[in-house]
């Protein structure tokens, strides 16, 4: 091998042996064989493989432990739900018994106390159901985070199943989407997400449908989503046509697409520039203030998006349930 001149940075053709001025190093280099380098590299490779295997085993143990906790939490949650359902039924019975006693004029104080006791039990169980639900949601979030870290070839984005979408997308358990600051782009590998979002309270735009893509239709869908504080969904139907969505949106008002992405549409109230005089009292500017902070943008596709979009959006990959 050759050496690099320290002053000029040029390759002067000298070997490490010729460059070295230390007799001990010269002795080591003179005795060094290529096989020694190859043996050393093999040893390093073996050590890396051992460390990777140990890390994978450790991660698997952590994932298995979280899954066991999830199973126990699910059982606890279901038990509290059953107890609450039973308590509701018993409360209705106590109310009927009390109403009957009021009608007959007998034992009213006793039945009224029974009603109060039943109501107290229902309220207590409601709190337990809510608490166990939150605990279950946080455990599922912990599992998703651990699974994300465990893959060396991790696809960009959060991997979920259709069952997790309510927690991940709608409730945003752990505030992952809010803290990230980008709007979600859902990559659907199940064919079920389109149905899910349509049956959620959203303003849904099928990008493959020409009538859905008329600028006036998009303007009203966007204003309605801001006015009522709900998601505006662009379903790309598996086609690479987000650029067309951007063009149509910008045809409504120059720069509108960027306003949506950087959220100044709401934070700086730029949505007011989209309101027309003939939109009616429903779209009076003052009607927007109560719900506009709840506005969201969701992009849905079944195709792998371009790399640039992976940076622009918060990626959620919806995987089949195994």
PDB file of C-alpha atoms in Angstrom:
ATOM      1  CA  UNK A   1       0.000   0.000   0.000  1.00  0.00           C
ATOM      2  CA  UNK A   2       1.052   3.629  -0.432  1.00  0.00           C
ATOM      3  CA  UNK A   3       1.405   6.600   1.925  1.00  0.00           C
ATOM      4  CA  UNK A   4      -0.154  10.087   1.914  1.00  0.00           C
ATOM      5  CA  UNK A   5       2.134  13.113   2.112  1.00  0.00           C
ATOM      6  CA  UNK A   6       1.065  15.025   5.247  1.00  0.00           C
ATOM      7  CA  UNK A   7       1.788  18.454   3.751  1.00  0.00           C
ATOM      8  CA  UNK A   8       0.417  18.124   0.241  1.00  0.00           C
ATOM      9  CA  UNK A   9      -2.166  15.403   0.856  1.00  0.00           C
ATOM     10  CA  UNK A  10      -0.801  13.617  -2.250  1.00  0.00           C
ATOM     11  CA  UNK A  11      -0.147   9.897  -2.529  1.00  0.00           C
ATOM     12  CA  UNK A  12       3.698   9.587  -2.564  1.00  0.00           C
ATOM     13  CA  UNK A  13       3.732   5.850  -3.272  1.00  0.00           C
ATOM     14  CA  UNK A  14       5.394   4.885   0.024  1.00  0.00           C
ATOM     15  CA  UNK A  15       4.262   1.818   1.998  1.00  0.00           C
ATOM     16  CA  UNK A  16       3.387   1.906   5.733  1.00  0.00           C
ATOM     17  CA  UNK A  17       6.672   0.025   6.382  1.00  0.00           C
ATOM     18  CA  UNK A  18       8.671   2.734   4.584  1.00  0.00           C
ATOM     19  CA  UNK A  19       6.824   5.582   6.317  1.00  0.00           C
ATOM     20  CA  UNK A  20       7.168   4.226   9.845  1.00  0.00           C
ATOM     21  CA  UNK A  21      10.149   5.427  11.938  1.00  0.00           C
ATOM     22  CA  UNK A  22       9.395   3.167  14.935  1.00  0.00           C
ATOM     23  CA  UNK A  23      11.581  -0.003  14.890  1.00  0.00           C
ATOM     24  CA  UNK A  24       8.959  -2.020  16.788  1.00  0.00           C
ATOM     25  CA  UNK A  25       6.213  -1.135  14.309  1.00  0.00           C
ATOM     26  CA  UNK A  26       8.593  -1.889  11.398  1.00  0.00           C
ATOM     27  CA  UNK A  27       9.214  -5.340  12.893  1.00  0.00           C
ATOM     28  CA  UNK A  28       5.471  -6.025  13.227  1.00  0.00           C
ATOM     29  CA  UNK A  29       4.768  -4.845   9.670  1.00  0.00           C
ATOM     30  CA  UNK A  30       7.630  -6.905   8.246  1.00  0.00           C
ATOM     31  CA  UNK A  31       6.220 -10.063   9.816  1.00  0.00           C
ATOM     32  CA  UNK A  32       2.581  -9.304   8.986  1.00  0.00           C
ATOM     33  CA  UNK A  33       0.925 -11.608   6.451  1.00  0.00           C
ATOM     34  CA  UNK A  34      -2.295 -11.068   4.456  1.00  0.00           C
ATOM     35  CA  UNK A  35      -3.695 -14.161   6.170  1.00  0.00           C
ATOM     36  CA  UNK A  36      -3.319 -12.352   9.498  1.00  0.00           C
ATOM     37  CA  UNK A  37      -5.558  -9.532   8.227  1.00  0.00           C
ATOM     38  CA  UNK A  38      -8.120 -11.977   6.860  1.00  0.00           C
ATOM     39  CA  UNK A  39      -8.162 -13.915  10.149  1.00  0.00           C
ATOM     40  CA  UNK A  40      -8.616 -10.683  12.105  1.00  0.00           C
ATOM     41  CA  UNK A  41     -11.500  -9.584   9.822  1.00  0.00           C
ATOM     42  CA  UNK A  42     -13.188 -12.983  10.194  1.00  0.00           C
ATOM     43  CA  UNK A  43     -12.913 -12.635  13.944  1.00  0.00           C
ATOM     44  CA  UNK A  44     -14.502  -9.185  13.815  1.00  0.00           C
ATOM     45  CA  UNK A  45     -17.326 -10.491  11.609  1.00  0.00           C
ATOM     46  CA  UNK A  46     -17.947 -13.371  14.013  1.00  0.00           C
ATOM     47  CA  UNK A  47     -18.031 -10.977  16.950  1.00  0.00           C
ATOM     48  CA  UNK A  48     -20.518  -8.691  15.164  1.00  0.00           C
ATOM     49  CA  UNK A  49     -22.763 -11.663  14.377  1.00  0.00           C
ATOM     50  CA  UNK A  50     -22.664 -12.798  18.000  1.00  0.00           C
ATOM     51  CA  UNK A  51     -23.549  -9.315  19.221  1.00  0.00           C
ATOM     52  CA  UNK A  52     -26.371  -9.019  16.682  1.00  0.00           C
ATOM     53  CA  UNK A  53     -27.749 -12.428  17.697  1.00  0.00           C
ATOM     54  CA  UNK A  54     -27.558 -11.493  21.383  1.00  0.00           C
ATOM     55  CA  UNK A  55     -29.315  -8.162  20.694  1.00  0.00           C
ATOM     56  CA  UNK A  56     -32.018  -9.914  18.665  1.00  0.00           C
ATOM     57  CA  UNK A  57     -32.589 -12.423  21.479  1.00  0.00           C
ATOM     58  CA  UNK A  58     -32.745  -9.632  24.057  1.00  0.00           C
ATOM     59  CA  UNK A  59     -35.205  -7.659  21.928  1.00  0.00           C
ATOM     60  CA  UNK A  60     -37.350 -10.777  21.414  1.00  0.00           C
ATOM     61  CA  UNK A  61     -37.466 -11.297  25.172  1.00  0.00           C
ATOM     62  CA  UNK A  62     -38.587  -7.693  25.664  1.00  0.00           C
ATOM     63  CA  UNK A  63     -41.251  -7.977  22.930  1.00  0.00           C
ATOM     64  CA  UNK A  64     -42.513 -11.289  24.358  1.00  0.00           C
ATOM     65  CA  UNK A  65     -42.693  -9.764  27.842  1.00  0.00           C
ATOM     66  CA  UNK A  66     -44.694  -6.769  26.562  1.00  0.00           C
ATOM     67  CA  UNK A  67     -47.036  -9.080  24.635  1.00  0.00           C
ATOM     68  CA  UNK A  68     -47.647 -11.093  27.819  1.00  0.00           C
ATOM     69  CA  UNK A  69     -48.483  -7.857  29.651  1.00  0.00           C
ATOM     70  CA  UNK A  70     -50.829  -6.877  26.818  1.00  0.00           C
ATOM     71  CA  UNK A  71     -52.646 -10.227  27.063  1.00  0.00           C
ATOM     72  CA  UNK A  72     -53.102  -9.754  30.808  1.00  0.00           C
ATOM     73  CA  UNK A  73     -54.221  -6.135  30.334  1.00  0.00           C
ATOM     74  CA  UNK A  74     -56.730  -7.183  27.664  1.00  0.00           C
ATOM     75  CA  UNK A  75     -58.182  -9.778  30.024  1.00  0.00           C
ATOM     76  CA  UNK A  76     -58.458  -7.189  32.801  1.00  0.00           C
ATOM     77  CA  UNK A  77     -60.092  -4.688  30.436  1.00  0.00           C
ATOM     78  CA  UNK A  78     -62.645  -7.250  29.199  1.00  0.00           C
ATOM     79  CA  UNK A  79     -63.489  -8.271  32.755  1.00  0.00           C
ATOM     80  CA  UNK A  80     -64.151  -4.674  33.776  1.00  0.00           C
ATOM     81  CA  UNK A  81     -66.284  -4.204  30.645  1.00  0.00           C
ATOM     82  CA  UNK A  82     -68.350  -7.268  31.571  1.00  0.00           C
ATOM     83  CA  UNK A  83     -68.729  -6.034  35.137  1.00  0.00           C
ATOM     84  CA  UNK A  84     -69.795  -2.605  33.877  1.00  0.00           C
ATOM     85  CA  UNK A  85     -72.335  -4.108  31.492  1.00  0.00           C
ATOM     86  CA  UNK A  86     -73.765  -6.217  34.327  1.00  0.00           C
ATOM     87  CA  UNK A  87     -73.814  -3.200  36.668  1.00  0.00           C
ATOM     88  CA  UNK A  88     -75.751  -1.174  34.081  1.00  0.00           C
ATOM     89  CA  UNK A  89     -78.325  -3.950  33.873  1.00  0.00           C
ATOM     90  CA  UNK A  90     -78.643  -4.139  37.650  1.00  0.00           C
ATOM     91  CA  UNK A  91     -78.984  -0.356  37.908  1.00  0.00           C
ATOM     92  CA  UNK A  92     -81.860  -0.427  35.409  1.00  0.00           C
ATOM     93  CA  UNK A  93     -83.557  -3.092  37.518  1.00  0.00           C
ATOM     94  CA  UNK A  94     -83.161  -1.022  40.699  1.00  0.00           C
ATOM     95  CA  UNK A  95     -84.603   2.016  38.904  1.00  0.00           C
ATOM     96  CA  UNK A  96     -87.612  -0.035  37.732  1.00  0.00           C
ATOM     97  CA  UNK A  97     -88.123  -1.385  41.270  1.00  0.00           C
ATOM     98  CA  UNK A  98     -87.943   2.122  42.689  1.00  0.00           C
ATOM     99  CA  UNK A  99     -90.404   3.479  40.126  1.00  0.00           C
ATOM    100  CA  UNK A 100     -92.794   0.678  41.021  1.00  0.00           C
ATOM    101  CA  UNK A 101     -92.486   1.459  44.744  1.00  0.00           C
ATOM    102  CA  UNK A 102     -93.065   5.166  44.066  1.00  0.00           C
ATOM    103  CA  UNK A 103     -96.209   4.206  42.173  1.00  0.00           C
ATOM    104  CA  UNK A 104     -97.367   2.000  45.089  1.00  0.00           C
ATOM    105  CA  UNK A 105     -96.128   4.392  47.756  1.00  0.00           C
ATOM    106  CA  UNK A 106     -94.110   1.751  49.648  1.00  0.00           C
ATOM    107  CA  UNK A 107     -90.424   1.321  50.658  1.00  0.00           C
ATOM    108  CA  UNK A 108     -89.356   4.356  48.624  1.00  0.00           C
ATOM    109  CA  UNK A 109     -86.369   5.222  50.824  1.00  0.00           C
ATOM    110  CA  UNK A 110     -84.985   1.684  50.635  1.00  0.00           C
ATOM    111  CA  UNK A 111     -85.294   1.418  46.853  1.00  0.00           C
ATOM    112  CA  UNK A 112     -83.879   4.925  46.367  1.00  0.00           C
ATOM    113  CA  UNK A 113     -80.779   3.951  48.339  1.00  0.00           C
ATOM    114  CA  UNK A 114     -80.449   0.835  46.205  1.00  0.00           C
ATOM    115  CA  UNK A 115     -80.569   3.012  43.087  1.00  0.00           C
ATOM    116  CA  UNK A 116     -77.830   5.286  44.487  1.00  0.00           C
ATOM    117  CA  UNK A 117     -75.663   2.278  45.366  1.00  0.00           C
ATOM    118  CA  UNK A 118     -76.099   0.879  41.854  1.00  0.00           C
ATOM    119  CA  UNK A 119     -75.210   4.277  40.315  1.00  0.00           C
ATOM    120  CA  UNK A 120     -72.079   4.504  42.476  1.00  0.00           C
ATOM    121  CA  UNK A 121     -70.978   1.061  41.348  1.00  0.00           C
ATOM    122  CA  UNK A 122     -71.515   1.996  37.685  1.00  0.00           C
ATOM    123  CA  UNK A 123     -69.399   5.160  38.077  1.00  0.00           C
ATOM    124  CA  UNK A 124     -66.640   3.224  39.855  1.00  0.00           C
ATOM    125  CA  UNK A 125     -66.545   0.602  37.103  1.00  0.00           C
ATOM    126  CA  UNK A 126     -66.537   3.299  34.395  1.00  0.00           C
ATOM    127  CA  UNK A 127     -63.343   4.703  35.936  1.00  0.00           C
ATOM    128  CA  UNK A 128     -61.794   1.234  36.068  1.00  0.00           C
ATOM    129  CA  UNK A 129     -62.709   0.563  32.421  1.00  0.00           C
ATOM    130  CA  UNK A 130     -61.193   3.891  31.335  1.00  0.00           C
ATOM    131  CA  UNK A 131     -58.048   3.307  33.387  1.00  0.00           C
ATOM    132  CA  UNK A 132     -57.558  -0.230  32.067  1.00  0.00           C
ATOM    133  CA  UNK A 133     -58.186   0.961  28.497  1.00  0.00           C
ATOM    134  CA  UNK A 134     -55.494   3.651  28.834  1.00  0.00           C
ATOM    135  CA  UNK A 135     -53.065   1.116  30.281  1.00  0.00           C
ATOM    136  CA  UNK A 136     -53.743  -1.257  27.385  1.00  0.00           C
ATOM    137  CA  UNK A 137     -53.274   1.512  24.815  1.00  0.00           C
ATOM    138  CA  UNK A 138     -49.924   2.521  26.335  1.00  0.00           C
ATOM    139  CA  UNK A 139     -48.707  -1.084  26.348  1.00  0.00           C
ATOM    140  CA  UNK A 140     -49.599  -1.412  22.663  1.00  0.00           C
ATOM    141  CA  UNK A 141     -47.718   1.815  21.986  1.00  0.00           C
ATOM    142  CA  UNK A 142     -44.698   0.424  23.846  1.00  0.00           C
ATOM    143  CA  UNK A 143     -44.879  -2.758  21.759  1.00  0.00           C
ATOM    144  CA  UNK A 144     -44.987  -0.793  18.495  1.00  0.00           C
ATOM    145  CA  UNK A 145     -41.973   1.273  19.555  1.00  0.00           C
ATOM    146  CA  UNK A 146     -39.992  -1.822  20.527  1.00  0.00           C
ATOM    147  CA  UNK A 147     -40.856  -3.615  17.285  1.00  0.00           C
ATOM    148  CA  UNK A 148     -39.801  -0.557  15.322  1.00  0.00           C
ATOM    149  CA  UNK A 149     -36.379  -0.522  17.006  1.00  0.00           C
ATOM    150  CA  UNK A 150     -35.869  -4.280  16.604  1.00  0.00           C
ATOM    151  CA  UNK A 151     -35.610  -4.378  12.810  1.00  0.00           C
ATOM    152  CA  UNK A 152     -32.278  -3.533  11.190  1.00  0.00           C
ATOM    153  CA  UNK A 153     -33.992  -3.270   7.811  1.00  0.00           C
ATOM    154  CA  UNK A 154     -36.825  -1.159   9.163  1.00  0.00           C
ATOM    155  CA  UNK A 155     -39.147   0.346   6.604  1.00  0.00           C
ATOM    156  CA  UNK A 156     -39.704   3.993   7.350  1.00  0.00           C
ATOM    157  CA  UNK A 157     -42.826   4.579   9.363  1.00  0.00           C
ATOM    158  CA  UNK A 158     -44.918   3.097  12.137  1.00  0.00           C
ATOM    159  CA  UNK A 159     -46.245  -0.412  11.512  1.00  0.00           C
ATOM    160  CA  UNK A 160     -49.764  -1.116  12.740  1.00  0.00           C
ATOM    161  CA  UNK A 161     -52.733  -3.363  12.011  1.00  0.00           C
ATOM    162  CA  UNK A 162     -56.229  -2.156  11.157  1.00  0.00           C
ATOM    163  CA  UNK A 163     -57.182  -2.869  14.795  1.00  0.00           C
ATOM    164  CA  UNK A 164     -54.604  -0.333  15.993  1.00  0.00           C
ATOM    165  CA  UNK A 165     -55.754   2.555  13.782  1.00  0.00           C
ATOM    166  CA  UNK A 166     -58.197   4.011  16.282  1.00  0.00           C
ATOM    167  CA  UNK A 167     -55.435   4.306  18.890  1.00  0.00           C
ATOM    168  CA  UNK A 168     -52.671   5.374  16.488  1.00  0.00           C
ATOM    169  CA  UNK A 169     -54.528   7.602  14.031  1.00  0.00           C
ATOM    170  CA  UNK A 170     -57.639   8.915  15.765  1.00  0.00           C
ATOM    171  CA  UNK A 171     -56.735   8.950  19.465  1.00  0.00           C
ATOM    172  CA  UNK A 172     -52.998   9.490  18.781  1.00  0.00           C
ATOM    173  CA  UNK A 173     -52.071   7.638  21.964  1.00  0.00           C
ATOM    174  CA  UNK A 174     -48.731   8.962  23.186  1.00  0.00           C
ATOM    175  CA  UNK A 175     -49.119  12.116  21.033  1.00  0.00           C
ATOM    176  CA  UNK A 176     -46.738  10.649  18.437  1.00  0.00           C
ATOM    177  CA  UNK A 177     -48.363  12.387  15.453  1.00  0.00           C
ATOM    178  CA  UNK A 178     -48.883  15.667  17.301  1.00  0.00           C
ATOM    179  CA  UNK A 179     -45.290  15.784  18.530  1.00  0.00           C
ATOM    180  CA  UNK A 180     -43.921  14.849  15.088  1.00  0.00           C
ATOM    181  CA  UNK A 181     -45.715  17.806  13.494  1.00  0.00           C
ATOM    182  CA  UNK A 182     -46.335  16.204  10.076  1.00  0.00           C
ATOM    183  CA  UNK A 183     -49.649  14.994   8.673  1.00  0.00           C
ATOM    184  CA  UNK A 184     -50.106  11.205   8.390  1.00  0.00           C
ATOM    185  CA  UNK A 185     -49.653   9.299   5.135  1.00  0.00           C
ATOM    186  CA  UNK A 186     -51.188   5.836   5.456  1.00  0.00           C
ATOM    187  CA  UNK A 187     -49.736   3.041   3.321  1.00  0.00           C
ATOM    188  CA  UNK A 188     -52.473   0.409   3.228  1.00  0.00           C
ATOM    189  CA  UNK A 189     -51.373  -3.201   2.683  1.00  0.00           C
ATOM    190  CA  UNK A 190     -54.761  -4.608   3.699  1.00  0.00           C
ATOM    191  CA  UNK A 191     -57.325  -2.950   1.399  1.00  0.00           C
ATOM    192  CA  UNK A 192     -59.381  -2.085   4.503  1.00  0.00           C
ATOM    193  CA  UNK A 193     -58.215   1.411   5.457  1.00  0.00           C
ATOM    194  CA  UNK A 194     -60.351   3.156   2.837  1.00  0.00           C
ATOM    195  CA  UNK A 195     -63.485   1.643   4.380  1.00  0.00           C
ATOM    196  CA  UNK A 196     -62.225   2.523   7.871  1.00  0.00           C
ATOM    197  CA  UNK A 197     -61.732   6.226   7.100  1.00  0.00           C
ATOM    198  CA  UNK A 198     -65.028   6.499   5.213  1.00  0.00           C
ATOM    199  CA  UNK A 199     -66.914   5.186   8.232  1.00  0.00           C
ATOM    200  CA  UNK A 200     -65.025   7.627  10.465  1.00  0.00           C
ATOM    201  CA  UNK A 201     -66.267  11.221  10.605  1.00  0.00           C
ATOM    202  CA  UNK A 202     -64.131  12.587   7.744  1.00  0.00           C
ATOM    203  CA  UNK A 203     -64.436  14.617   4.563  1.00  0.00           C
ATOM    204  CA  UNK A 204     -63.360  11.945   2.088  1.00  0.00           C
ATOM    205  CA  UNK A 205     -62.023  12.700  -1.401  1.00  0.00           C
ATOM    206  CA  UNK A 206     -61.561   9.860  -3.902  1.00  0.00           C
ATOM    207  CA  UNK A 207     -58.770  11.211  -6.092  1.00  0.00           C
ATOM    208  CA  UNK A 208     -59.627   8.772  -8.905  1.00  0.00           C
ATOM    209  CA  UNK A 209     -63.164  10.207  -9.132  1.00  0.00           C
ATOM    210  CA  UNK A 210     -63.186  13.294 -11.430  1.00  0.00           C
ATOM    211  CA  UNK A 211     -66.191  14.865  -9.722  1.00  0.00           C
ATOM    212  CA  UNK A 212     -64.438  14.581  -6.327  1.00  0.00           C
ATOM    213  CA  UNK A 213     -61.448  16.426  -7.769  1.00  0.00           C
ATOM    214  CA  UNK A 214     -63.289  19.506  -8.984  1.00  0.00           C
ATOM    215  CA  UNK A 215     -61.665  22.534  -7.303  1.00  0.00           C
ATOM    216  CA  UNK A 216     -64.966  23.790  -5.876  1.00  0.00           C
ATOM    217  CA  UNK A 217     -65.694  20.352  -4.378  1.00  0.00           C
ATOM    218  CA  UNK A 218     -62.235  20.293  -2.782  1.00  0.00           C
ATOM    219  CA  UNK A 219     -62.647  23.862  -1.491  1.00  0.00           C
ATOM    220  CA  UNK A 220     -65.899  22.996   0.275  1.00  0.00           C
ATOM    221  CA  UNK A 221     -64.494  19.705   1.617  1.00  0.00           C
ATOM    222  CA  UNK A 222     -61.497  21.570   3.024  1.00  0.00           C
ATOM    223  CA  UNK A 223     -63.561  24.396   4.518  1.00  0.00           C
ATOM    224  CA  UNK A 224     -65.989  21.890   6.019  1.00  0.00           C
ATOM    225  CA  UNK A 225     -63.125  19.931   7.606  1.00  0.00           C
ATOM    226  CA  UNK A 226     -61.745  23.123   9.172  1.00  0.00           C
ATOM    227  CA  UNK A 227     -65.209  24.415  10.157  1.00  0.00           C
ATOM    228  CA  UNK A 228     -66.232  21.184  11.916  1.00  0.00           C
ATOM    229  CA  UNK A 229     -62.765  20.104  13.096  1.00  0.00           C
ATOM    230  CA  UNK A 230     -62.374  16.776  11.316  1.00  0.00           C
ATOM    231  CA  UNK A 231     -59.948  15.080   8.901  1.00  0.00           C
ATOM    232  CA  UNK A 232     -59.789  15.841   5.196  1.00  0.00           C
ATOM    233  CA  UNK A 233     -58.835  12.576   3.472  1.00  0.00           C
ATOM    234  CA  UNK A 234     -57.301  12.280   0.003  1.00  0.00           C
ATOM    235  CA  UNK A 235     -57.472   8.624  -1.082  1.00  0.00           C
ATOM    236  CA  UNK A 236     -54.934   8.182  -3.889  1.00  0.00           C
ATOM    237  CA  UNK A 237     -56.436   4.760  -4.744  1.00  0.00           C
ATOM    238  CA  UNK A 238     -52.960   3.244  -5.087  1.00  0.00           C
ATOM    239  CA  UNK A 239     -51.884   5.690  -7.814  1.00  0.00           C
ATOM    240  CA  UNK A 240     -48.842   7.969  -7.766  1.00  0.00           C
ATOM    241  CA  UNK A 241     -50.897  11.123  -8.238  1.00  0.00           C
ATOM    242  CA  UNK A 242     -50.335  13.252  -5.151  1.00  0.00           C
ATOM    243  CA  UNK A 243     -48.830  15.912  -7.436  1.00  0.00           C
ATOM    244  CA  UNK A 244     -52.226  16.194  -9.134  1.00  0.00           C
ATOM    245  CA  UNK A 245     -53.865  16.738  -5.747  1.00  0.00           C
ATOM    246  CA  UNK A 246     -51.365  19.498  -5.043  1.00  0.00           C
ATOM    247  CA  UNK A 247     -52.073  21.149  -8.415  1.00  0.00           C
ATOM    248  CA  UNK A 248     -55.852  21.055  -7.878  1.00  0.00           C
ATOM    249  CA  UNK A 249     -55.542  22.413  -4.350  1.00  0.00           C
ATOM    250  CA  UNK A 250     -53.243  25.237  -5.473  1.00  0.00           C
ATOM    251  CA  UNK A 251     -55.685  26.077  -8.273  1.00  0.00           C
ATOM    252  CA  UNK A 252     -58.144  27.091  -5.530  1.00  0.00           C
ATOM    253  CA  UNK A 253     -55.655  29.572  -4.079  1.00  0.00           C
ATOM    254  CA  UNK A 254     -51.958  30.004  -4.787  1.00  0.00           C
ATOM    255  CA  UNK A 255     -49.858  28.343  -2.068  1.00  0.00           C
ATOM    256  CA  UNK A 256     -52.841  26.592  -0.463  1.00  0.00           C
ATOM    257  CA  UNK A 257     -51.161  23.172  -0.445  1.00  0.00           C
ATOM    258  CA  UNK A 258     -48.217  24.560   1.536  1.00  0.00           C
ATOM    259  CA  UNK A 259     -50.616  26.268   3.948  1.00  0.00           C
ATOM    260  CA  UNK A 260     -52.182  22.891   4.651  1.00  0.00           C
ATOM    261  CA  UNK A 261     -48.849  21.095   5.097  1.00  0.00           C
ATOM    262  CA  UNK A 262     -47.273  23.739   7.365  1.00  0.00           C
ATOM    263  CA  UNK A 263     -50.618  24.177   9.181  1.00  0.00           C
ATOM    264  CA  UNK A 264     -50.716  27.955   8.715  1.00  0.00           C
ATOM    265  CA  UNK A 265     -54.112  27.342   7.085  1.00  0.00           C
ATOM    266  CA  UNK A 266     -55.406  27.176  10.665  1.00  0.00           C
ATOM    267  CA  UNK A 267     -52.657  28.643  12.864  1.00  0.00           C
ATOM    268  CA  UNK A 268     -52.614  31.900  10.898  1.00  0.00           C
ATOM    269  CA  UNK A 269     -56.295  31.634   9.886  1.00  0.00           C
ATOM    270  CA  UNK A 270     -55.488  31.640   6.167  1.00  0.00           C
ATOM    271  CA  UNK A 271     -58.624  29.551   5.593  1.00  0.00           C
ATOM    272  CA  UNK A 272     -60.546  32.847   5.625  1.00  0.00           C
ATOM    273  CA  UNK A 273     -59.142  33.545   2.147  1.00  0.00           C
ATOM    274  CA  UNK A 274     -61.145  30.549   0.836  1.00  0.00           C
ATOM    275  CA  UNK A 275     -64.549  31.735   2.072  1.00  0.00           C
ATOM    276  CA  UNK A 276     -66.889  33.162  -0.564  1.00  0.00           C
ATOM    277  CA  UNK A 277     -69.743  35.577   0.017  1.00  0.00           C
ATOM    278  CA  UNK A 278     -72.344  33.093  -1.228  1.00  0.00           C
ATOM    279  CA  UNK A 279     -71.149  30.266   1.084  1.00  0.00           C
ATOM    280  CA  UNK A 280     -73.856  31.253   3.553  1.00  0.00           C
ATOM    281  CA  UNK A 281     -73.945  31.819   7.341  1.00  0.00           C
ATOM    282  CA  UNK A 282     -72.677  28.285   8.018  1.00  0.00           C
ATOM    283  CA  UNK A 283     -69.267  29.412   6.783  1.00  0.00           C
ATOM    284  CA  UNK A 284     -69.165  32.766   8.530  1.00  0.00           C
ATOM    285  CA  UNK A 285     -65.616  33.209   9.839  1.00  0.00           C
ATOM    286  CA  UNK A 286     -66.762  33.219  13.464  1.00  0.00           C
ATOM    287  CA  UNK A 287     -68.270  29.736  13.060  1.00  0.00           C
ATOM    288  CA  UNK A 288     -64.795  28.235  12.593  1.00  0.00           C
ATOM    289  CA  UNK A 289     -63.162  29.193  15.881  1.00  0.00           C
ATOM    290  CA  UNK A 290     -64.676  26.456  18.070  1.00  0.00           C
ATOM    291  CA  UNK A 291     -63.395  23.426  16.132  1.00  0.00           C
ATOM    292  CA  UNK A 292     -60.686  24.532  13.707  1.00  0.00           C
ATOM    293  CA  UNK A 293     -57.799  23.324  15.913  1.00  0.00           C
ATOM    294  CA  UNK A 294     -59.074  19.760  15.414  1.00  0.00           C
ATOM    295  CA  UNK A 295     -58.599  19.906  11.623  1.00  0.00           C
ATOM    296  CA  UNK A 296     -56.395  17.156  10.158  1.00  0.00           C
ATOM    297  CA  UNK A 297     -55.099  16.024   6.781  1.00  0.00           C
ATOM    298  CA  UNK A 298     -54.784  12.296   6.007  1.00  0.00           C
ATOM    299  CA  UNK A 299     -53.303  10.908   2.798  1.00  0.00           C
ATOM    300  CA  UNK A 300     -54.149   7.295   1.934  1.00  0.00           C
ATOM    301  CA  UNK A 301     -52.412   5.079  -0.623  1.00  0.00           C
ATOM    302  CA  UNK A 302     -51.752   1.389  -1.232  1.00  0.00           C
ATOM    303  CA  UNK A 303     -48.559   2.005  -3.215  1.00  0.00           C
ATOM    304  CA  UNK A 304     -45.055   2.676  -1.890  1.00  0.00           C
ATOM    305  CA  UNK A 305     -44.652   6.470  -2.032  1.00  0.00           C
ATOM    306  CA  UNK A 306     -41.686   8.338  -3.456  1.00  0.00           C
ATOM    307  CA  UNK A 307     -38.769   8.780  -1.010  1.00  0.00           C
ATOM    308  CA  UNK A 308     -39.415  12.539  -0.761  1.00  0.00           C
ATOM    309  CA  UNK A 309     -42.887  11.898   0.642  1.00  0.00           C
ATOM    310  CA  UNK A 310     -41.396   9.748   3.401  1.00  0.00           C
ATOM    311  CA  UNK A 311     -39.845  12.948   4.737  1.00  0.00           C
ATOM    312  CA  UNK A 312     -42.864  15.179   4.110  1.00  0.00           C
ATOM    313  CA  UNK A 313     -45.418  13.011   5.956  1.00  0.00           C
ATOM    314  CA  UNK A 314     -45.681  10.926   9.111  1.00  0.00           C
ATOM    315  CA  UNK A 315     -45.723   7.403   7.665  1.00  0.00           C
ATOM    316  CA  UNK A 316     -48.132   4.797   9.012  1.00  0.00           C
ATOM    317  CA  UNK A 317     -47.911   1.337   7.405  1.00  0.00           C
ATOM    318  CA  UNK A 318     -51.063  -0.710   7.904  1.00  0.00           C
ATOM    319  CA  UNK A 319     -50.111  -4.385   7.843  1.00  0.00           C
ATOM    320  CA  UNK A 320     -52.353  -7.469   7.619  1.00  0.00           C
ATOM    321  CA  UNK A 321     -53.236  -9.168  10.888  1.00  0.00           C
ATOM    322  CA  UNK A 322     -51.109 -12.323  11.144  1.00  0.00           C
TER     323      UNK A 322
END
